[in-house]
Coordinates of C-alpha atoms in Angstrom, one line a residue:
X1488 CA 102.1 102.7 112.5
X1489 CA 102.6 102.2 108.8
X1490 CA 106.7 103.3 109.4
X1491 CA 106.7 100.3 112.6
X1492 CA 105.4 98.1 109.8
X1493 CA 107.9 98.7 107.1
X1494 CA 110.7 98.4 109.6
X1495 CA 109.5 95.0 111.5
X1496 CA 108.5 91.9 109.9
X1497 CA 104.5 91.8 110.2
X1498 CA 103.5 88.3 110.1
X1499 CA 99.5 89.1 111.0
X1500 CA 97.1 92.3 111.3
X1501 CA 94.0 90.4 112.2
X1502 CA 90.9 92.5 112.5
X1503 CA 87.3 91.3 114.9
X1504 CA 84.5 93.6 115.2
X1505 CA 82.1 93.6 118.2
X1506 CA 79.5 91.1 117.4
X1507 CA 82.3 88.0 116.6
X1508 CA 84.0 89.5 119.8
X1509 CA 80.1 89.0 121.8
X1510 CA 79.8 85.6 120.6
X1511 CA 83.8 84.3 121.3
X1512 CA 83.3 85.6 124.4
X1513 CA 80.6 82.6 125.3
X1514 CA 83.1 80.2 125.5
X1515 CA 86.6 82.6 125.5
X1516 CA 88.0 85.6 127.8
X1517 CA 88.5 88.4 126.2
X1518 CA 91.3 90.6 127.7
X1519 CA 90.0 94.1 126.2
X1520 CA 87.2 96.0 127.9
X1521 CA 85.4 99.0 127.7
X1522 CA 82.7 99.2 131.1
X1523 CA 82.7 95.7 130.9
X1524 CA 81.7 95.7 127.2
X1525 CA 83.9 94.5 123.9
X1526 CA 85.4 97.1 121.9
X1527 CA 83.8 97.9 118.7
X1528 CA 86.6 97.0 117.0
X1529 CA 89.7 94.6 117.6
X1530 CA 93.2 94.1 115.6
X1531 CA 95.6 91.2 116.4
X1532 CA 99.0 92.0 115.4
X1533 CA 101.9 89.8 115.5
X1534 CA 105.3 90.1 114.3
X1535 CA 108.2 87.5 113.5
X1536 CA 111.7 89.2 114.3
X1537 CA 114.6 87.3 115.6
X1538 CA 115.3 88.9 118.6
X1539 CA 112.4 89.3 121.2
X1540 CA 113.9 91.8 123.4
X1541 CA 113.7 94.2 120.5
X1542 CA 110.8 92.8 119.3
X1543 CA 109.2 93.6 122.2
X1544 CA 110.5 97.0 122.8
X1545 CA 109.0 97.7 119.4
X1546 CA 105.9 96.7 120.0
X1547 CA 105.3 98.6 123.1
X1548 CA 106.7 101.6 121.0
X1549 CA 104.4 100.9 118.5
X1550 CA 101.5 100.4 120.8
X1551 CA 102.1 103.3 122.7
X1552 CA 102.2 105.9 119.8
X1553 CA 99.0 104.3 118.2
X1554 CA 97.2 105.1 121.5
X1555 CA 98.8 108.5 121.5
X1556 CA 97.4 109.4 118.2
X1557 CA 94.1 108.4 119.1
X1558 CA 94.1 105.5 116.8
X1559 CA 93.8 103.1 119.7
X1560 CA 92.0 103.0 122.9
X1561 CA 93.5 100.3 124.6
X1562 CA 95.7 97.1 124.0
X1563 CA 97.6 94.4 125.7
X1564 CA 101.1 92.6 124.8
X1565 CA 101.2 88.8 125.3
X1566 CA 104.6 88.6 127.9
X1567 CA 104.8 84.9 127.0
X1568 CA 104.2 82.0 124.2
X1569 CA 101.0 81.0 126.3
X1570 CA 99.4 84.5 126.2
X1571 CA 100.3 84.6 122.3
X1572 CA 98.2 81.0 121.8
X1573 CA 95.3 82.7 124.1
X1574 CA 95.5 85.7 122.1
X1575 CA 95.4 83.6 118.9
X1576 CA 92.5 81.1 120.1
X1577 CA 90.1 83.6 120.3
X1578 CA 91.0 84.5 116.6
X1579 CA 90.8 81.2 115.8
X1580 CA 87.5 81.0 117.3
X1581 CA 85.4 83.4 115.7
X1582 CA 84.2 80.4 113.1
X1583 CA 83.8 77.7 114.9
X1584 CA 81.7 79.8 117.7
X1585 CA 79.8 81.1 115.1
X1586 CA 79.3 77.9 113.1
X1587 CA 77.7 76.3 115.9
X1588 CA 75.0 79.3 116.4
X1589 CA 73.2 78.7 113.4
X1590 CA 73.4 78.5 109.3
X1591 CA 76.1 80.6 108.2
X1592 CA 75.9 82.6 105.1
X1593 CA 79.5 83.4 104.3
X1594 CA 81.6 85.7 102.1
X1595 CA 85.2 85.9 101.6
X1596 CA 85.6 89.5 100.1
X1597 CA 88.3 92.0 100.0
X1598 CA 87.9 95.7 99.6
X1599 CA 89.8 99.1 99.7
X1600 CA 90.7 99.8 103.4
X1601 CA 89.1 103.1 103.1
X1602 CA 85.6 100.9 102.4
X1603 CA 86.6 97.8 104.2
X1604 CA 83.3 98.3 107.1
X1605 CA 80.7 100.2 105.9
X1606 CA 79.5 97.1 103.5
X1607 CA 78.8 95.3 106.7
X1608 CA 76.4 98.5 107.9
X1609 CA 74.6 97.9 105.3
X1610 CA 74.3 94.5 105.2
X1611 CA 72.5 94.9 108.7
X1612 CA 70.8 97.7 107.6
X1613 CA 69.2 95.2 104.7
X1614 CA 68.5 92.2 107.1
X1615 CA 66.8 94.6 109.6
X1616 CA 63.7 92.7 109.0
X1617 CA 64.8 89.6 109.9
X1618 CA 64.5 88.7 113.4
X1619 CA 67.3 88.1 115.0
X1620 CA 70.0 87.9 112.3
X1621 CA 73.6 88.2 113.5
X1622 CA 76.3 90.3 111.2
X1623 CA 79.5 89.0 112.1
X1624 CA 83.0 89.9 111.2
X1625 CA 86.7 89.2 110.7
X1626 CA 89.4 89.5 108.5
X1627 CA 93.1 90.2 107.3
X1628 CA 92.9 94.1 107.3
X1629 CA 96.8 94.8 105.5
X1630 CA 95.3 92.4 102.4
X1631 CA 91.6 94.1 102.6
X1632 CA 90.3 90.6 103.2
X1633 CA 87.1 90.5 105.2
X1634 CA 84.8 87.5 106.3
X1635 CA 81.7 88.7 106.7
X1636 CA 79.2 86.1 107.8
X1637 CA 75.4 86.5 108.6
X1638 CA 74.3 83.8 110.8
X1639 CA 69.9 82.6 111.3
X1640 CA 70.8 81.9 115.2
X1641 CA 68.8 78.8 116.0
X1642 CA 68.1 78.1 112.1
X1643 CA 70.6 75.5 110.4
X1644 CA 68.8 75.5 106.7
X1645 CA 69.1 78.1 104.0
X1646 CA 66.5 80.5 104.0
X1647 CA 65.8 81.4 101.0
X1648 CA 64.2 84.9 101.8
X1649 CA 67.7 85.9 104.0
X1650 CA 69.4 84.7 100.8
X1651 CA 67.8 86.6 98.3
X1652 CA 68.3 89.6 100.6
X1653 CA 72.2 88.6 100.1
X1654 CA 73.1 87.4 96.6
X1655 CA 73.4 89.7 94.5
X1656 CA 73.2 92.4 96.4
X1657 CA 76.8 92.0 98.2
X1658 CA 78.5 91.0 95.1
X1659 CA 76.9 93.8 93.7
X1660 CA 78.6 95.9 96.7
X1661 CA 81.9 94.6 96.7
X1662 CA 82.0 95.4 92.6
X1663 CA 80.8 98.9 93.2
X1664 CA 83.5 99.1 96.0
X1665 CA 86.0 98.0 93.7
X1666 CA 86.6 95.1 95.8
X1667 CA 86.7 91.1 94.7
X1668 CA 84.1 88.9 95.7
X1669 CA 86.8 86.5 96.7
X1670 CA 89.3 86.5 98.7
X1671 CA 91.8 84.1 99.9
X1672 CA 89.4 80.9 99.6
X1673 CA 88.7 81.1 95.6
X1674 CA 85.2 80.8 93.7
X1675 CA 84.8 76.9 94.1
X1676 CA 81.4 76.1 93.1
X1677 CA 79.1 79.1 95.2
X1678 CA 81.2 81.8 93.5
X1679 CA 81.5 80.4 90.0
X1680 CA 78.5 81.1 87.7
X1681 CA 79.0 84.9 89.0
X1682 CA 82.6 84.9 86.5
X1683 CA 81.7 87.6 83.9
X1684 CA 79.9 89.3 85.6
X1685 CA 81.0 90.2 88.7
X1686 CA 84.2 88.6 88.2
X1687 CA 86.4 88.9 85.5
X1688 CA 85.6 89.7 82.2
X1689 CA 83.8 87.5 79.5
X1690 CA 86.2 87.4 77.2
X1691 CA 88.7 86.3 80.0
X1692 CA 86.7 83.4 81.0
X1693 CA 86.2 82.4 77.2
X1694 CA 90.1 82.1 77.3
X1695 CA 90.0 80.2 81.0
X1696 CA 87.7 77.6 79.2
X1697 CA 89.7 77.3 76.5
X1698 CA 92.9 76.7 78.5
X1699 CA 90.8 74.1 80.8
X1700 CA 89.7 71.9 77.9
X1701 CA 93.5 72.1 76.0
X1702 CA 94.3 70.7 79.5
X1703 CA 91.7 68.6 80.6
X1704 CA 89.9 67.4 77.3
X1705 CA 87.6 65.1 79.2
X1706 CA 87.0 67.5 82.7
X1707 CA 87.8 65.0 85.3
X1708 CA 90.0 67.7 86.7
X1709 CA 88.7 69.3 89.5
X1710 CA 85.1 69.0 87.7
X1711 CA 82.4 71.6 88.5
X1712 CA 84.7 74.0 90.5
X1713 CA 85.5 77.0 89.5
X1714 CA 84.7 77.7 85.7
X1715 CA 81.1 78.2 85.4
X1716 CA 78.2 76.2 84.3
X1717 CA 78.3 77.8 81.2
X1718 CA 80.6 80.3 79.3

């Protein structure tokens, strides 16, 4: 796999786990099942070369030794631009499905690959006494990028017990997994007042500040978003 991906020109590795898969599947088909049931686990890969023949021969190639190694169970190749967009909308779909199920609780982490799950197993191993909490998750695997996202179905207001439950704790996590707690959508103004602590160092956000106000003597910049509160 990794020698197909240094040859080709990888454009996505996009990764969906069981539960998003369950919910997508409300209002999307899912092409991939096992006896009726999602897969566990779902990538989305799509490459960019300029010559689909090839492209395609490499795919099926690639495809074809990943299920011989035992890597992968099953898969299916889009044969034309509208398969690609149907692959690509159920993708697309994991947040707005979820969105609508209830309050979100969202965090854009990235971890090692070799840790890139088990934070979510935990994470419903914390919330088991909350009824019916959903764990639900997608990513960018190549980047270690991960979306994990707890959802209160039926519930669209913070709870503040489910969010005690969370925060720390999963920044904590990530830290201790040698991860970042974000990701590819910054700190804006949930993340912020966690720089220096589990973000960065002190003394690195001392020197931020001090490059914000040489910049921005009066903070009508961007105010309020990512620096903290205090330094």
């Amino acid at each position: 796999a990794y020698e197909f991906m240094d040859k080709e020109v990888l454009a996505a590795y996009e990764f969906m786990d069981k539960v998003v898969l369950d919910q997508v599947a409300t209002e999307k088909d899912i092409p991939l099942k096992k006896d009726g049931e999602n897969h566990s686990f779902c990538v989305l890969v799509e490459t960019q070369g300029s010559n689909s023949e090839h492209d395609s021969s490499k795919m099926n190639t690639f495809l074809e030794k990943c299920m011989e190694s035992g890597y992968v169970v099953d898969g299916v190749l889009a044969q034309d631009l509208k398969q690609v967009h149907e692959m690509w909308e159920i993708r697309e779909s994991c947040n707005p499905v979820i969105k609508s199920q209830g309050y979100n609780y969202k965090y854009d982490i990235s971890l090692p690959i070799s840790a890139y799950y088990n934070i979510a197993d935990e994470v419903r191993e914390r919330l088991s006494s909350v009824p019916n909490v959903i764990v639900a998750n997608w990513g960018h695997v190549i980047d270690g990028n991960l979306h994990l996202n707890v959802i209160t179905p039926g519930k669209f207001e913070v709870d503040p017990t489910v969010k005690d439950l969370l925060e720390p704790y999963i920044f904590e996590a990530v830290v201790e997994r040698n991860g970042s707690i974000s990701a590819e959508h910054g700190l804006g103004r949930c993340k912020n007042n966690y720089l220096g602590t589990y973000a960065k160092t002190k003394e690195a956000v001392t020197i931020m500040k001090s490059l914000k106000d040489m910049f921005d003597p009066n903070g009508i910049m961007n105010p309020g978003k990512f620096l903290p509160s205090s330094v």
